[in-house]
XYZ file of C-alpha atoms in Angstrom:
441
model
C -0.032 0.066 -0.002
C 2.891 2.448 0.812
C 4.609 1.296 -2.989
C 0.909 2.486 -4.130
C 1.074 6.039 -1.930
C 3.919 6.818 -3.753
C 2.973 6.133 -7.272
C -1.114 8.117 -7.130
C 1.589 11.146 -5.238
C 4.303 11.157 -8.407
C 0.865 11.339 -10.521
C -0.520 14.224 -9.105
C 2.792 16.063 -9.245
C 1.585 15.655 -13.364
C -1.028 17.640 -12.444
C 0.744 21.066 -10.066
C -1.625 20.182 -7.909
C -0.460 22.585 -5.283
C -0.964 25.258 -7.609
C -4.037 23.728 -8.133
C -4.819 24.146 -4.537
C -4.059 27.697 -3.773
C -4.872 28.439 -7.057
C -8.797 28.166 -6.887
C -8.584 28.412 -2.202
C -8.259 24.270 -1.755
C -7.142 26.014 2.024
C -8.285 29.045 3.725
C -5.676 29.377 6.366
C -1.557 27.736 6.481
C -0.544 24.990 7.894
C -2.413 22.991 6.914
C -3.920 19.879 8.531
C -4.217 17.958 5.025
C -1.992 18.365 1.893
C -4.584 18.454 -0.904
C -1.846 15.606 -2.398
C -2.655 13.675 0.938
C -6.904 14.455 0.358
C -7.176 12.927 -3.404
C -4.386 9.906 -2.729
C -5.960 8.754 -0.315
C -9.735 9.058 -1.711
C -7.174 6.763 -4.668
C -5.974 3.651 -1.920
C -9.756 3.975 -0.717
C -11.027 2.793 -4.283
C -8.443 0.532 -4.714
C -9.441 -1.320 -1.339
C -12.961 -1.578 -2.294
C -13.720 1.522 0.543
C -17.092 4.058 0.167
C -16.895 5.799 3.413
C -15.270 9.020 4.927
C -14.106 6.528 7.984
C -11.949 4.532 5.392
C -10.590 7.626 3.398
C -9.762 9.422 6.720
C -8.360 5.792 7.715
C -6.002 5.778 4.280
C -5.144 9.764 4.782
C -3.789 8.842 8.351
C -1.926 5.647 6.679
C -0.203 7.714 4.634
C 0.599 11.347 6.467
C 1.587 9.371 9.714
C -0.936 10.541 11.655
C -4.662 10.741 13.563
C -6.981 11.873 10.346
C -10.895 12.351 11.550
C -13.608 12.023 9.086
C -14.344 14.931 10.473
C -11.711 16.084 8.627
C -12.179 14.531 5.282
C -15.853 16.030 5.441
C -14.569 19.566 6.849
C -12.668 19.212 2.945
C -15.804 18.069 1.180
C -18.051 22.234 0.665
C -18.773 24.048 -1.661
C -15.312 26.293 -1.435
C -13.091 23.047 -2.704
C -14.934 22.067 -5.582
C -13.274 24.515 -8.095
C -9.999 22.382 -6.522
C -11.648 18.948 -7.969
C -13.179 20.651 -11.015
C -9.782 21.938 -12.111
C -8.177 18.760 -11.782
C -9.886 17.041 -13.681
C -9.792 19.868 -16.431
C -5.816 19.428 -16.868
C -6.508 15.254 -16.316
C -8.230 15.453 -19.613
C -5.579 17.909 -21.105
C -3.213 15.949 -20.156
C -4.407 12.668 -21.095
C -7.512 13.110 -23.520
C -4.599 13.242 -26.782
C -1.577 10.998 -26.026
C -0.897 8.846 -28.489
C -2.968 10.797 -31.306
C -0.494 13.624 -32.358
C 0.469 11.754 -35.945
C -0.856 13.434 -38.673
C -3.147 15.419 -36.009
C -2.491 18.763 -36.827
C -2.521 18.597 -40.982
C -6.199 16.068 -39.792
C -7.835 19.635 -38.865
C -5.939 21.777 -40.487
C -8.747 23.891 -42.418
C -10.933 24.438 -38.733
C -9.210 27.227 -36.024
C -10.626 25.296 -33.473
C -12.428 22.328 -33.419
C -15.008 21.657 -30.512
C -15.905 17.888 -29.482
C -18.743 17.390 -27.171
C -20.232 14.702 -25.575
C -22.167 13.797 -21.456
C -23.032 10.795 -19.495
C -25.540 10.330 -16.968
C -24.988 8.174 -14.192
C -27.548 7.092 -11.130
C -27.056 7.795 -7.787
C -29.331 7.440 -4.487
C -32.771 9.134 -4.122
C -31.855 10.853 -1.523
C -30.666 13.126 -4.252
C -32.997 13.249 -6.082
C -33.822 16.569 -4.865
C -30.460 18.379 -5.755
C -30.195 15.746 -9.302
C -33.803 15.154 -10.052
C -33.993 11.634 -12.381
C -36.352 10.668 -15.200
C -39.760 10.176 -13.471
C -41.083 6.837 -12.938
C -44.483 4.852 -12.174
C -41.704 4.211 -9.145
C -41.578 7.893 -8.479
C -38.516 10.318 -8.782
C -35.189 9.127 -8.788
C -31.647 10.490 -9.045
C -29.277 11.533 -11.795
C -27.069 13.107 -12.882
C -25.442 14.387 -15.993
C -21.588 15.643 -16.806
C -21.630 17.983 -19.092
C -17.534 17.856 -21.536
C -16.398 20.500 -23.829
C -12.981 20.718 -25.395
C -11.743 22.903 -27.554
C -9.219 20.652 -29.552
C -6.224 22.621 -31.217
C -5.593 24.593 -28.062
C -6.174 21.488 -26.306
C -8.822 23.692 -23.648
C -12.180 22.346 -21.338
C -14.253 25.145 -22.439
C -17.628 23.193 -20.611
C -16.813 21.116 -17.679
C -20.224 20.643 -16.027
C -22.216 18.596 -13.046
C -26.449 18.756 -14.092
C -29.758 17.116 -13.041
C -30.239 13.784 -15.626
C -32.976 16.901 -16.890
C -31.224 18.865 -18.154
C -31.017 17.686 -21.592
C -28.594 17.037 -24.085
C -30.466 19.465 -26.533
C -30.594 22.528 -23.673
C -26.613 22.501 -24.515
C -27.375 22.441 -28.198
C -27.493 25.802 -28.756
C -25.203 27.109 -26.174
C -22.020 26.521 -29.094
C -23.108 28.884 -30.991
C -21.421 32.104 -29.104
C -17.938 29.626 -29.390
C -18.039 29.087 -33.419
C -16.745 31.517 -35.570
C -16.477 31.095 -39.449
C -14.655 27.574 -40.078
C -14.599 26.054 -36.915
C -15.519 22.467 -36.508
C -18.258 21.089 -33.924
C -17.808 16.928 -33.414
C -21.013 15.929 -30.843
C -23.456 13.009 -30.115
C -26.605 12.369 -31.176
C -28.408 13.439 -27.765
C -27.725 17.467 -29.030
C -29.081 16.414 -31.940
C -31.069 20.246 -33.881
C -31.638 20.132 -37.269
C -32.413 24.299 -36.564
C -28.669 24.340 -34.753
C -27.461 22.391 -37.393
C -28.883 25.611 -39.497
C -27.411 28.233 -38.068
C -23.921 26.658 -37.578
C -24.492 26.390 -41.689
C -25.002 29.676 -41.595
C -22.099 30.942 -39.639
C -20.308 29.192 -41.423
C -19.208 26.646 -39.704
C -19.612 22.782 -40.147
C -20.707 20.084 -37.692
C -19.779 16.316 -37.477
C -23.018 14.439 -35.177
C -24.273 10.851 -34.591
C -27.245 10.541 -37.181
C -30.969 10.471 -34.829
C -32.572 6.998 -35.824
C -36.077 8.906 -35.875
C -34.559 11.936 -38.015
C -36.347 11.805 -41.546
C -33.868 11.813 -44.522
C -34.975 13.004 -48.143
C -33.301 11.954 -51.554
C -30.829 14.857 -52.598
C -32.427 14.898 -55.973
C -35.638 14.043 -55.858
C -36.685 15.254 -51.926
C -38.756 12.288 -52.184
C -38.230 9.997 -48.610
C -35.272 7.715 -48.485
C -35.238 4.484 -47.237
C -32.339 4.594 -45.047
C -32.711 1.100 -43.682
C -33.231 -0.220 -47.188
C -29.866 1.712 -48.740
C -27.708 0.207 -45.814
C -28.900 -3.233 -46.481
C -28.639 -2.695 -50.338
C -24.615 -1.554 -50.324
C -23.715 -4.071 -47.450
C -25.137 -6.578 -49.925
C -22.656 -5.369 -52.495
C -20.360 -5.642 -50.039
C -19.551 -2.195 -48.503
C -18.740 -1.008 -45.390
C -18.088 2.605 -45.511
C -21.132 4.550 -47.222
C -20.586 7.594 -48.159
C -23.979 9.582 -49.655
C -25.355 12.723 -50.300
C -28.664 13.353 -48.530
C -31.319 15.918 -46.844
C -32.217 15.873 -43.939
C -35.580 17.209 -42.253
C -38.434 17.207 -44.313
C -38.770 21.316 -43.134
C -35.605 22.352 -42.872
C -34.097 19.898 -45.504
C -30.616 20.091 -45.036
C -28.137 18.721 -47.368
C -25.221 16.731 -46.044
C -22.983 13.518 -46.391
C -24.504 10.679 -44.186
C -21.532 8.575 -43.455
C -21.977 4.997 -42.698
C -19.688 2.391 -41.089
C -20.732 -1.904 -40.244
C -19.310 -2.232 -37.245
C -18.277 -5.464 -35.589
C -20.820 -8.260 -34.539
C -19.410 -7.954 -31.093
C -20.476 -4.173 -30.418
C -23.943 -4.851 -32.582
C -24.428 -7.715 -30.086
C -23.644 -5.346 -27.098
C -25.782 -2.014 -28.742
C -28.703 -4.926 -28.557
C -28.445 -6.115 -25.473
C -28.383 -2.526 -23.588
C -31.368 -0.784 -25.699
C -33.002 -4.116 -24.463
C -31.629 -2.971 -21.173
C -32.768 -0.242 -21.800
C -36.256 -0.197 -23.108
C -39.677 1.320 -22.074
C -42.546 2.756 -22.731
C -41.356 5.915 -23.696
C -38.716 4.079 -25.449
C -40.512 1.047 -27.131
C -37.651 -0.116 -30.151
C -38.763 -0.498 -33.678
C -37.571 -3.748 -35.445
C -36.340 -0.822 -38.289
C -33.927 0.171 -34.694
C -32.487 -2.106 -34.247
C -31.371 -3.155 -37.740
C -29.684 0.530 -37.443
C -27.695 -0.987 -34.410
C -25.339 -3.034 -36.849
C -23.901 0.572 -38.560
C -22.277 3.850 -36.743
C -23.879 6.532 -38.472
C -22.845 9.940 -38.730
C -23.366 13.150 -40.809
C -22.092 15.802 -41.545
C -21.516 19.615 -43.372
C -17.685 18.594 -44.153
C -17.201 18.628 -48.474
C -15.579 15.523 -50.017
C -12.721 17.837 -51.213
C -11.282 18.719 -47.311
C -12.424 15.755 -45.544
C -13.208 11.262 -47.593
C -15.347 9.511 -45.567
C -11.965 7.698 -44.180
C -10.859 11.662 -42.580
C -14.127 12.572 -41.168
C -14.508 8.757 -39.459
C -10.726 9.142 -38.050
C -11.568 13.229 -36.922
C -14.489 11.104 -34.948
C -12.256 9.675 -32.640
C -11.410 11.523 -31.127
C -15.358 11.962 -29.714
C -14.950 8.703 -28.437
C -12.293 9.238 -26.514
C -14.001 11.041 -24.107
C -16.674 8.065 -24.719
C -14.299 5.447 -23.424
C -13.932 8.132 -20.176
C -16.607 7.517 -19.810
C -18.190 4.527 -19.973
C -14.705 3.049 -18.103
C -16.042 5.035 -15.223
C -19.847 3.984 -15.650
C -18.459 0.077 -15.081
C -15.667 0.411 -12.910
C -16.715 2.809 -10.252
C -19.877 2.316 -8.599
C -20.517 6.407 -7.715
C -23.917 5.716 -6.220
C -22.341 3.133 -3.898
C -20.570 5.805 -2.215
C -24.097 7.167 -1.365
C -26.791 5.127 -0.337
C -27.819 4.538 3.098
C -26.755 8.198 3.711
C -29.623 10.428 5.297
C -28.216 12.984 3.855
C -25.918 14.226 0.802
C -24.613 17.773 0.592
C -24.149 18.776 -3.401
C -20.417 19.786 -2.645
C -19.318 16.426 -1.189
C -21.007 14.669 -4.496
C -19.374 16.655 -6.852
C -15.956 16.644 -5.356
C -16.463 12.828 -4.711
C -17.614 12.887 -8.843
C -14.764 14.734 -9.855
C -12.301 12.301 -8.399
C -13.667 9.839 -9.265
C -13.820 10.799 -12.799
C -9.859 12.109 -12.253
C -8.502 8.810 -11.607
C -10.354 7.220 -14.075
C -8.771 9.844 -16.498
C -4.631 9.166 -15.513
C -4.839 4.976 -15.365
C -7.348 3.348 -17.125
C -8.495 5.663 -19.617
C -4.058 6.506 -20.072
C -4.160 2.770 -19.898
C -6.210 1.575 -22.202
C -5.511 4.371 -24.830
C -0.957 3.065 -24.308
C -2.319 -0.884 -24.455
C -4.645 0.044 -27.192
C -1.110 0.937 -29.265
C 1.142 -1.255 -28.057
C -1.584 -3.961 -29.610
C -2.424 -2.136 -32.848
C 0.891 -3.547 -34.419
C 0.475 -7.012 -32.232
C -1.667 -9.134 -33.296
C -4.375 -8.683 -36.126
C -7.144 -9.236 -33.615
C -9.769 -6.768 -32.399
C -9.403 -5.049 -29.094
C -12.619 -5.261 -26.557
C -12.786 -2.131 -24.015
C -14.797 -3.891 -21.972
C -12.152 -7.263 -21.129
C -9.545 -4.183 -21.257
C -11.400 -2.343 -18.363
C -11.552 -5.235 -16.986
C -8.460 -7.580 -16.584
C -7.229 -3.237 -15.366
C -9.290 -3.535 -12.604
C -9.189 -7.035 -11.856
C -3.930 -6.733 -12.460
C -4.890 -2.606 -11.151
C -2.001 -2.690 -8.391
C 0.501 -4.768 -10.151
C 0.361 -2.091 -13.570
C 0.517 0.633 -11.423
C 3.407 -0.921 -10.637
C 4.929 -1.894 -13.533
C 7.568 -0.102 -14.819
C 8.015 -1.439 -18.417
C 3.969 -2.682 -20.026
C 5.761 -4.272 -22.890
C 5.856 -7.052 -20.545
C 2.047 -7.206 -20.742
C 1.350 -7.597 -24.051
C 0.925 -11.272 -24.528
C -1.181 -11.114 -21.610
C -3.543 -8.791 -23.891
C -3.071 -10.170 -26.421
C -4.996 -13.065 -25.252
C -7.691 -11.495 -23.030
C -8.930 -8.864 -24.108
C -8.988 -9.152 -28.306
C -11.191 -10.987 -30.624
C -10.728 -12.320 -34.313
C -13.373 -9.958 -36.633
C -13.125 -9.240 -40.067
C -10.746 -7.074 -41.147
C -12.612 -4.670 -42.760
C -14.590 -3.160 -40.026
C -14.369 0.064 -37.771
C -12.157 -0.973 -34.366
C -12.139 0.255 -31.139
C -8.204 0.772 -32.045
C -9.464 2.356 -34.776
C -11.591 4.863 -32.909
C -9.790 6.040 -29.724
C -6.118 6.070 -32.038
C -7.687 8.262 -33.900
C -5.790 6.260 -37.019
C -8.263 5.576 -39.994
């Protein structure tokens, strides 16, 4: 455990943690009873030991500094004054790790665009006692608690433009138009389909800017020439039978707006398709009773863009969109392997500040270790094997071997292990996780 605390402190020092603590007013007075770096390292140690309470957090901090710290002392550091500190750590970690291993050709890929904005969000389930601050969806069981994290990064300057924890009901579409105040002529925004809004797409185009977005499954498509309904699923099936795994077609989107866009679709692997179907069936409710057409469209990654072919071919569009997949991978690792809800269960009341700080530190841990290793291992295996890398299997193996990995000085030693246990055989003409996360295709 002592070796772990040393490693954690080494990583945290990469973030200028003491400077951030000073800038954000983490501590009002000196000398400090708990140094910021020990506070965060103690949280990491608590996570790795399976702890979830303030007492267990205090125990880990006490073991680091060599004197007893009470759980009340920890709680005193989970106030509104410390929120900015924890959030700034996450912002710095994002900028430090999000572009790791993806610098090759990045400048030339985005050379046409003065600014490139990447937007994404994720939701996390919370105990019902937080429903007042973080109201979730209403159901027959009543109101639940769910938080939504919003993130916007500008790729060229490598800066965080928005990072916020909001209630679930503050949906992505509410934030869709906010990007308009940032955009200038020639800028690009890449976002998930949660931000889908045809009127915003039109305003982006009117401002002389560009977008790449995931396709919204119920969107109405029209033939570019005849303006008649365009049967997307029928078209994709036809092209699949002809042996095409990537399609690039000009269409109109929106019956009223008739926005001219390129629709780019790439066939996903069978395992990815099956995982999507399982998730869709799990998420299904009265309000989201998915059709047969919906399930069939899950076989494809479908994007729309107003970028012309002479600027980007379909391969460059897919490669560029891979940078948004990096953010999604961080969120997936975070939600899959860290149960934020566990930290707050069976507690009569939890302040919003305590939840926010804990959430930021959870995310910080994920970025520094799970995401970083995912990138490094994906790069390691890209040339080592023709098999495809499973992000879920990889995350499971990282969790299982966490302590040995953090103490390992040479990740190359793990190449054969991950090549065997974290990969699967798939057709080579499918867009795979390595290609997306490393932005190599």
